[in-house]
């Protein structure tokens, strides 16, 4: 039943049950693509967990990962011990196998946004679902893992973006991420209205955007590389302590600059297939913008992440990042 929820969502099956039970808890579909799981017995270490996927519709590996985790719950090989809100973000884009239909959903998670259209309406609905879930579980520590895959190849194939907001990330999170085989972490340097930022900024949740490999169609994802990530989701949903590893296995970066597109004519000065985290030396030209002219690397080298010359005018065309020391446990 649970594992069929993904198919119901994609097929828009109106006659699918709205709620029901499984071995260790009950489920409720509170909106299209929004599934709430409540354990019969909540464990003392439980977090209020949000696992979201398909905020970008063509990023299917996280959907398969959620499917594998739901199958374990359904089979009873995993016992739910924490409340979990599962979200499939952009269902029309997921069906169309596109990143988005009209605009990038992952820039719209800001209270009071006034824009109209399908994606802004969905962002408002999802923000309300997050608010309800965290307020109904106010006694528990809050956690939100927003699962993505990257458009391009990467020198670190699995990495995490830590949103910028008040509040520190718990040190144990880095140890969990190391055990889940995340290879790099990128600290954001300013507010950015992503879904993971929403939960951290407005709710103080432990929250990240995960990049779990490269975009591929359903059935063509490298799921074996995500086994440790599946184990992390499993432990969190059980409400038991996740595995920990040495955080020195992770390379940490901090965002130094956001390269924005301002002009009608905008080009990046490197090949389209340049992998994420590629390093550029001082003086290297990175972009040409009909409004802002050339952008060149300053005195210290920069690594390029998420380059995309085809973004809307006024949107981010790349993050420029530099290595930094791992966080200390204080
Ligand atoms: Zn994405």
mmCIF file with all atom_site columns, N, CA and C in Angstrom, residues 17-55:
data_model
loop_
_atom_site.group_PDB
_atom_site.id
_atom_site.type_symbol
_atom_site.label_atom_id
_atom_site.label_alt_id
_atom_site.label_comp_id
_atom_site.label_asym_id
_atom_site.label_entity_id
_atom_site.label_seq_id
_atom_site.pdbx_PDB_ins_code
_atom_site.Cartn_x
_atom_site.Cartn_y
_atom_site.Cartn_z
_atom_site.occupancy
_atom_site.B_iso_or_equiv
_atom_site.pdbx_formal_charge
_atom_site.auth_seq_id
_atom_site.auth_comp_id
_atom_site.auth_asym_id
_atom_site.auth_atom_id
_atom_site.pdbx_PDB_model_num
ATOM 1   N N  . UNK A 1 17 ? -6.741 5.239  -1.431 1.00 0.00 ? 17 UNK A N  1
ATOM 2   C CA . UNK A 1 17 ? -7.138 5.541  -0.049 1.00 0.00 ? 17 UNK A CA 1
ATOM 3   C C  . UNK A 1 17 ? -6.422 6.767  0.480  1.00 0.00 ? 17 UNK A C  1
ATOM 4   N N  . UNK A 1 18 ? -7.122 7.572  1.264  1.00 0.00 ? 18 UNK A N  1
ATOM 5   C CA . UNK A 1 18 ? -6.524 8.785  1.826  1.00 0.00 ? 18 UNK A CA 1
ATOM 6   C C  . UNK A 1 18 ? -5.733 8.472  3.086  1.00 0.00 ? 18 UNK A C  1
ATOM 7   N N  . UNK A 1 19 ? -6.072 7.362  3.725  1.00 0.00 ? 19 UNK A N  1
ATOM 8   C CA . UNK A 1 19 ? -5.346 6.995  4.929  1.00 0.00 ? 19 UNK A CA 1
ATOM 9   C C  . UNK A 1 19 ? -5.428 5.495  5.131  1.00 0.00 ? 19 UNK A C  1
ATOM 10  N N  . UNK A 1 20 ? -4.575 4.993  6.001  1.00 0.00 ? 20 UNK A N  1
ATOM 11  C CA . UNK A 1 20 ? -4.572 3.562  6.250  1.00 0.00 ? 20 UNK A CA 1
ATOM 12  C C  . UNK A 1 20 ? -3.488 3.224  7.247  1.00 0.00 ? 20 UNK A C  1
ATOM 13  N N  . UNK A 1 21 ? -3.241 1.933  7.400  1.00 0.00 ? 21 UNK A N  1
ATOM 14  C CA . UNK A 1 21 ? -2.254 1.496  8.385  1.00 0.00 ? 21 UNK A CA 1
ATOM 15  C C  . UNK A 1 21 ? -1.228 0.595  7.721  1.00 0.00 ? 21 UNK A C  1
ATOM 16  N N  . UNK A 1 22 ? -0.089 0.466  8.363  1.00 0.00 ? 22 UNK A N  1
ATOM 17  C CA . UNK A 1 22 ? 0.917  -0.532 7.995  1.00 0.00 ? 22 UNK A CA 1
ATOM 18  C C  . UNK A 1 22 ? 1.451  -1.096 9.315  1.00 0.00 ? 22 UNK A C  1
ATOM 19  N N  . UNK A 1 23 ? 2.450  -1.979 9.231  1.00 0.00 ? 23 UNK A N  1
ATOM 20  C CA . UNK A 1 23 ? 2.841  -2.769 10.412 1.00 0.00 ? 23 UNK A CA 1
ATOM 21  C C  . UNK A 1 23 ? 3.153  -1.906 11.642 1.00 0.00 ? 23 UNK A C  1
ATOM 22  N N  . UNK A 1 24 ? 3.817  -0.750 11.438 1.00 0.00 ? 24 UNK A N  1
ATOM 23  C CA . UNK A 1 24 ? 4.304  0.000  12.598 1.00 0.00 ? 24 UNK A CA 1
ATOM 24  C C  . UNK A 1 24 ? 3.712  1.403  12.734 1.00 0.00 ? 24 UNK A C  1
ATOM 25  N N  . UNK A 1 25 ? 2.652  1.689  11.954 1.00 0.00 ? 25 UNK A N  1
ATOM 26  C CA . UNK A 1 25 ? 2.077  3.019  12.095 1.00 0.00 ? 25 UNK A CA 1
ATOM 27  C C  . UNK A 1 25 ? 0.914  3.238  11.151 1.00 0.00 ? 25 UNK A C  1
ATOM 28  N N  . UNK A 1 26 ? 0.482  4.492  11.049 1.00 0.00 ? 26 UNK A N  1
ATOM 29  C CA . UNK A 1 26 ? -0.550 4.778  10.056 1.00 0.00 ? 26 UNK A CA 1
ATOM 30  C C  . UNK A 1 26 ? -0.110 5.920  9.141  1.00 0.00 ? 26 UNK A C  1
ATOM 31  N N  . UNK A 1 27 ? -0.764 5.960  7.992  1.00 0.00 ? 27 UNK A N  1
ATOM 32  C CA . UNK A 1 27 ? -0.400 6.983  7.007  1.00 0.00 ? 27 UNK A CA 1
ATOM 33  C C  . UNK A 1 27 ? -1.620 7.789  6.638  1.00 0.00 ? 27 UNK A C  1
ATOM 34  N N  . UNK A 1 28 ? -1.359 9.012  6.200  1.00 0.00 ? 28 UNK A N  1
ATOM 35  C CA . UNK A 1 28 ? -2.420 9.880  5.718  1.00 0.00 ? 28 UNK A CA 1
ATOM 36  C C  . UNK A 1 28 ? -1.877 10.701 4.557  1.00 0.00 ? 28 UNK A C  1
ATOM 37  N N  . UNK A 1 29 ? -2.617 10.727 3.462  1.00 0.00 ? 29 UNK A N  1
ATOM 38  C CA . UNK A 1 29 ? -2.243 11.575 2.318  1.00 0.00 ? 29 UNK A CA 1
ATOM 39  C C  . UNK A 1 29 ? -2.976 12.896 2.517  1.00 0.00 ? 29 UNK A C  1
ATOM 40  N N  . UNK A 1 30 ? -2.241 13.945 2.863  1.00 0.00 ? 30 UNK A N  1
ATOM 41  C CA . UNK A 1 30 ? -2.905 15.194 3.247  1.00 0.00 ? 30 UNK A CA 1
ATOM 42  C C  . UNK A 1 30 ? -3.026 16.170 2.078  1.00 0.00 ? 30 UNK A C  1
ATOM 43  N N  . UNK A 1 31 ? -2.356 15.883 0.984  1.00 0.00 ? 31 UNK A N  1
ATOM 44  C CA . UNK A 1 31 ? -2.457 16.664 -0.258 1.00 0.00 ? 31 UNK A CA 1
ATOM 45  C C  . UNK A 1 31 ? -1.786 15.807 -1.330 1.00 0.00 ? 31 UNK A C  1
ATOM 46  N N  . UNK A 1 32 ? -1.970 16.125 -2.609 1.00 0.00 ? 32 UNK A N  1
ATOM 47  C CA . UNK A 1 32 ? -1.247 15.350 -3.628 1.00 0.00 ? 32 UNK A CA 1
ATOM 48  C C  . UNK A 1 32 ? 0.255  15.378 -3.349 1.00 0.00 ? 32 UNK A C  1
ATOM 49  N N  . UNK A 1 33 ? 0.872  14.210 -3.323 1.00 0.00 ? 33 UNK A N  1
ATOM 50  C CA . UNK A 1 33 ? 2.317  14.140 -3.109 1.00 0.00 ? 33 UNK A CA 1
ATOM 51  C C  . UNK A 1 33 ? 2.751  14.470 -1.697 1.00 0.00 ? 33 UNK A C  1
ATOM 52  N N  . UNK A 1 34 ? 1.839  14.480 -0.757 1.00 0.00 ? 34 UNK A N  1
ATOM 53  C CA . UNK A 1 34 ? 2.213  14.755 0.642  1.00 0.00 ? 34 UNK A CA 1
ATOM 54  C C  . UNK A 1 34 ? 1.685  13.616 1.515  1.00 0.00 ? 34 UNK A C  1
ATOM 55  N N  . UNK A 1 35 ? 2.593  12.847 2.096  1.00 0.00 ? 35 UNK A N  1
ATOM 56  C CA . UNK A 1 35 ? 2.270  11.638 2.856  1.00 0.00 ? 35 UNK A CA 1
ATOM 57  C C  . UNK A 1 35 ? 2.795  11.793 4.270  1.00 0.00 ? 35 UNK A C  1
ATOM 58  N N  . UNK A 1 36 ? 1.888  11.636 5.223  1.00 0.00 ? 36 UNK A N  1
ATOM 59  C CA . UNK A 1 36 ? 2.293  11.794 6.609  1.00 0.00 ? 36 UNK A CA 1
ATOM 60  C C  . UNK A 1 36 ? 2.248  10.440 7.302  1.00 0.00 ? 36 UNK A C  1
ATOM 61  N N  . UNK A 1 37 ? 3.376  10.064 7.927  1.00 0.00 ? 37 UNK A N  1
ATOM 62  C CA . UNK A 1 37 ? 3.486  8.772  8.613  1.00 0.00 ? 37 UNK A CA 1
ATOM 63  C C  . UNK A 1 37 ? 3.596  9.011  10.109 1.00 0.00 ? 37 UNK A C  1
ATOM 64  N N  . UNK A 1 38 ? 2.772  8.307  10.874 1.00 0.00 ? 38 UNK A N  1
ATOM 65  C CA . UNK A 1 38 ? 2.778  8.453  12.332 1.00 0.00 ? 38 UNK A CA 1
ATOM 66  C C  . UNK A 1 38 ? 3.021  7.084  12.953 1.00 0.00 ? 38 UNK A C  1
ATOM 67  N N  . UNK A 1 39 ? 4.027  6.972  13.823 1.00 0.00 ? 39 UNK A N  1
ATOM 68  C CA . UNK A 1 39 ? 4.337  5.654  14.392 1.00 0.00 ? 39 UNK A CA 1
ATOM 69  C C  . UNK A 1 39 ? 3.346  5.275  15.494 1.00 0.00 ? 39 UNK A C  1
ATOM 70  N N  . UNK A 1 40 ? 3.114  3.967  15.662 1.00 0.00 ? 40 UNK A N  1
ATOM 71  C CA . UNK A 1 40 ? 2.339  3.515  16.823 1.00 0.00 ? 40 UNK A CA 1
ATOM 72  C C  . UNK A 1 40 ? 3.135  3.784  18.106 1.00 0.00 ? 40 UNK A C  1
ATOM 73  N N  . UNK A 1 41 ? 4.448  3.556  18.025 1.00 0.00 ? 41 UNK A N  1
ATOM 74  C CA . UNK A 1 41 ? 5.300  3.795  19.198 1.00 0.00 ? 41 UNK A CA 1
ATOM 75  C C  . UNK A 1 41 ? 6.454  4.702  18.797 1.00 0.00 ? 41 UNK A C  1
ATOM 76  N N  . UNK A 1 42 ? 6.440  5.913  19.342 1.00 0.00 ? 42 UNK A N  1
ATOM 77  C CA . UNK A 1 42 ? 7.521  6.860  19.026 1.00 0.00 ? 42 UNK A CA 1
ATOM 78  C C  . UNK A 1 42 ? 8.692  6.621  19.957 1.00 0.00 ? 42 UNK A C  1
ATOM 79  N N  . UNK A 1 43 ? 9.885  6.531  19.382 1.00 0.00 ? 43 UNK A N  1
ATOM 80  C CA . UNK A 1 43 ? 11.062 6.264  20.198 1.00 0.00 ? 43 UNK A CA 1
ATOM 81  C C  . UNK A 1 43 ? 11.599 7.567  20.816 1.00 0.00 ? 43 UNK A C  1
ATOM 82  N N  . UNK A 1 44 ? 12.303 7.450  21.949 1.00 0.00 ? 44 UNK A N  1
ATOM 83  C CA . UNK A 1 44 ? 12.760 8.659  22.665 1.00 0.00 ? 44 UNK A CA 1
ATOM 84  C C  . UNK A 1 44 ? 13.713 9.543  21.850 1.00 0.00 ? 44 UNK A C  1
ATOM 85  N N  . UNK A 1 45 ? 14.494 8.955  20.947 1.00 0.00 ? 45 UNK A N  1
ATOM 86  C CA . UNK A 1 45 ? 15.460 9.732  20.159 1.00 0.00 ? 45 UNK A CA 1
ATOM 87  C C  . UNK A 1 45 ? 14.871 10.292 18.865 1.00 0.00 ? 45 UNK A C  1
ATOM 88  N N  . UNK A 1 46 ? 13.566 10.182 18.693 1.00 0.00 ? 46 UNK A N  1
ATOM 89  C CA . UNK A 1 46 ? 12.958 10.546 17.408 1.00 0.00 ? 46 UNK A CA 1
ATOM 90  C C  . UNK A 1 46 ? 13.112 12.035 17.100 1.00 0.00 ? 46 UNK A C  1
ATOM 91  N N  . UNK A 1 47 ? 13.354 12.329 15.839 1.00 0.00 ? 47 UNK A N  1
ATOM 92  C CA . UNK A 1 47 ? 13.206 13.674 15.291 1.00 0.00 ? 47 UNK A CA 1
ATOM 93  C C  . UNK A 1 47 ? 11.860 13.734 14.560 1.00 0.00 ? 47 UNK A C  1
ATOM 94  N N  . UNK A 1 48 ? 11.329 14.948 14.391 1.00 0.00 ? 48 UNK A N  1
ATOM 95  C CA . UNK A 1 48 ? 10.242 15.159 13.434 1.00 0.00 ? 48 UNK A CA 1
ATOM 96  C C  . UNK A 1 48 ? 10.922 15.299 12.077 1.00 0.00 ? 48 UNK A C  1
ATOM 97  N N  . UNK A 1 49 ? 10.766 14.280 11.207 1.00 0.00 ? 49 UNK A N  1
ATOM 98  C CA . UNK A 1 49 ? 11.563 14.188 9.965  1.00 0.00 ? 49 UNK A CA 1
ATOM 99  C C  . UNK A 1 49 ? 10.745 14.575 8.744  1.00 0.00 ? 49 UNK A C  1
ATOM 100 N N  . UNK A 1 50 ? 11.304 15.426 7.916  1.00 0.00 ? 50 UNK A N  1
ATOM 101 C CA . UNK A 1 50 ? 10.733 15.677 6.588  1.00 0.00 ? 50 UNK A CA 1
ATOM 102 C C  . UNK A 1 50 ? 11.731 15.186 5.545  1.00 0.00 ? 50 UNK A C  1
ATOM 103 N N  . UNK A 1 51 ? 11.262 14.302 4.673  1.00 0.00 ? 51 UNK A N  1
ATOM 104 C CA . UNK A 1 51 ? 12.064 13.846 3.534  1.00 0.00 ? 51 UNK A CA 1
ATOM 105 C C  . UNK A 1 51 ? 11.323 14.318 2.282  1.00 0.00 ? 51 UNK A C  1
ATOM 106 N N  . UNK A 1 52 ? 11.955 15.179 1.496  1.00 0.00 ? 52 UNK A N  1
ATOM 107 C CA . UNK A 1 52 ? 11.300 15.662 0.279  1.00 0.00 ? 52 UNK A CA 1
ATOM 108 C C  . UNK A 1 52 ? 12.139 15.309 -0.942 1.00 0.00 ? 52 UNK A C  1
ATOM 109 N N  . UNK A 1 53 ? 11.448 15.128 -2.068 1.00 0.00 ? 53 UNK A N  1
ATOM 110 C CA . UNK A 1 53 ? 12.097 14.780 -3.335 1.00 0.00 ? 53 UNK A CA 1
ATOM 111 C C  . UNK A 1 53 ? 11.298 15.408 -4.463 1.00 0.00 ? 53 UNK A C  1
ATOM 112 N N  . UNK A 1 54 ? 11.904 15.443 -5.641 1.00 0.00 ? 54 UNK A N  1
ATOM 113 C CA . UNK A 1 54 ? 11.231 15.924 -6.862 1.00 0.00 ? 54 UNK A CA 1
ATOM 114 C C  . UNK A 1 54 ? 10.745 17.370 -6.738 1.00 0.00 ? 54 UNK A C  1
ATOM 115 N N  . UNK A 1 55 ? 11.446 18.173 -5.954 1.00 0.00 ? 55 UNK A N  1
ATOM 116 C CA . UNK A 1 55 ? 11.222 19.616 -6.023 1.00 0.00 ? 55 UNK A CA 1
ATOM 117 C C  . UNK A 1 55 ? 11.595 20.056 -7.442 1.00 0.00 ? 55 UNK A C  1
#
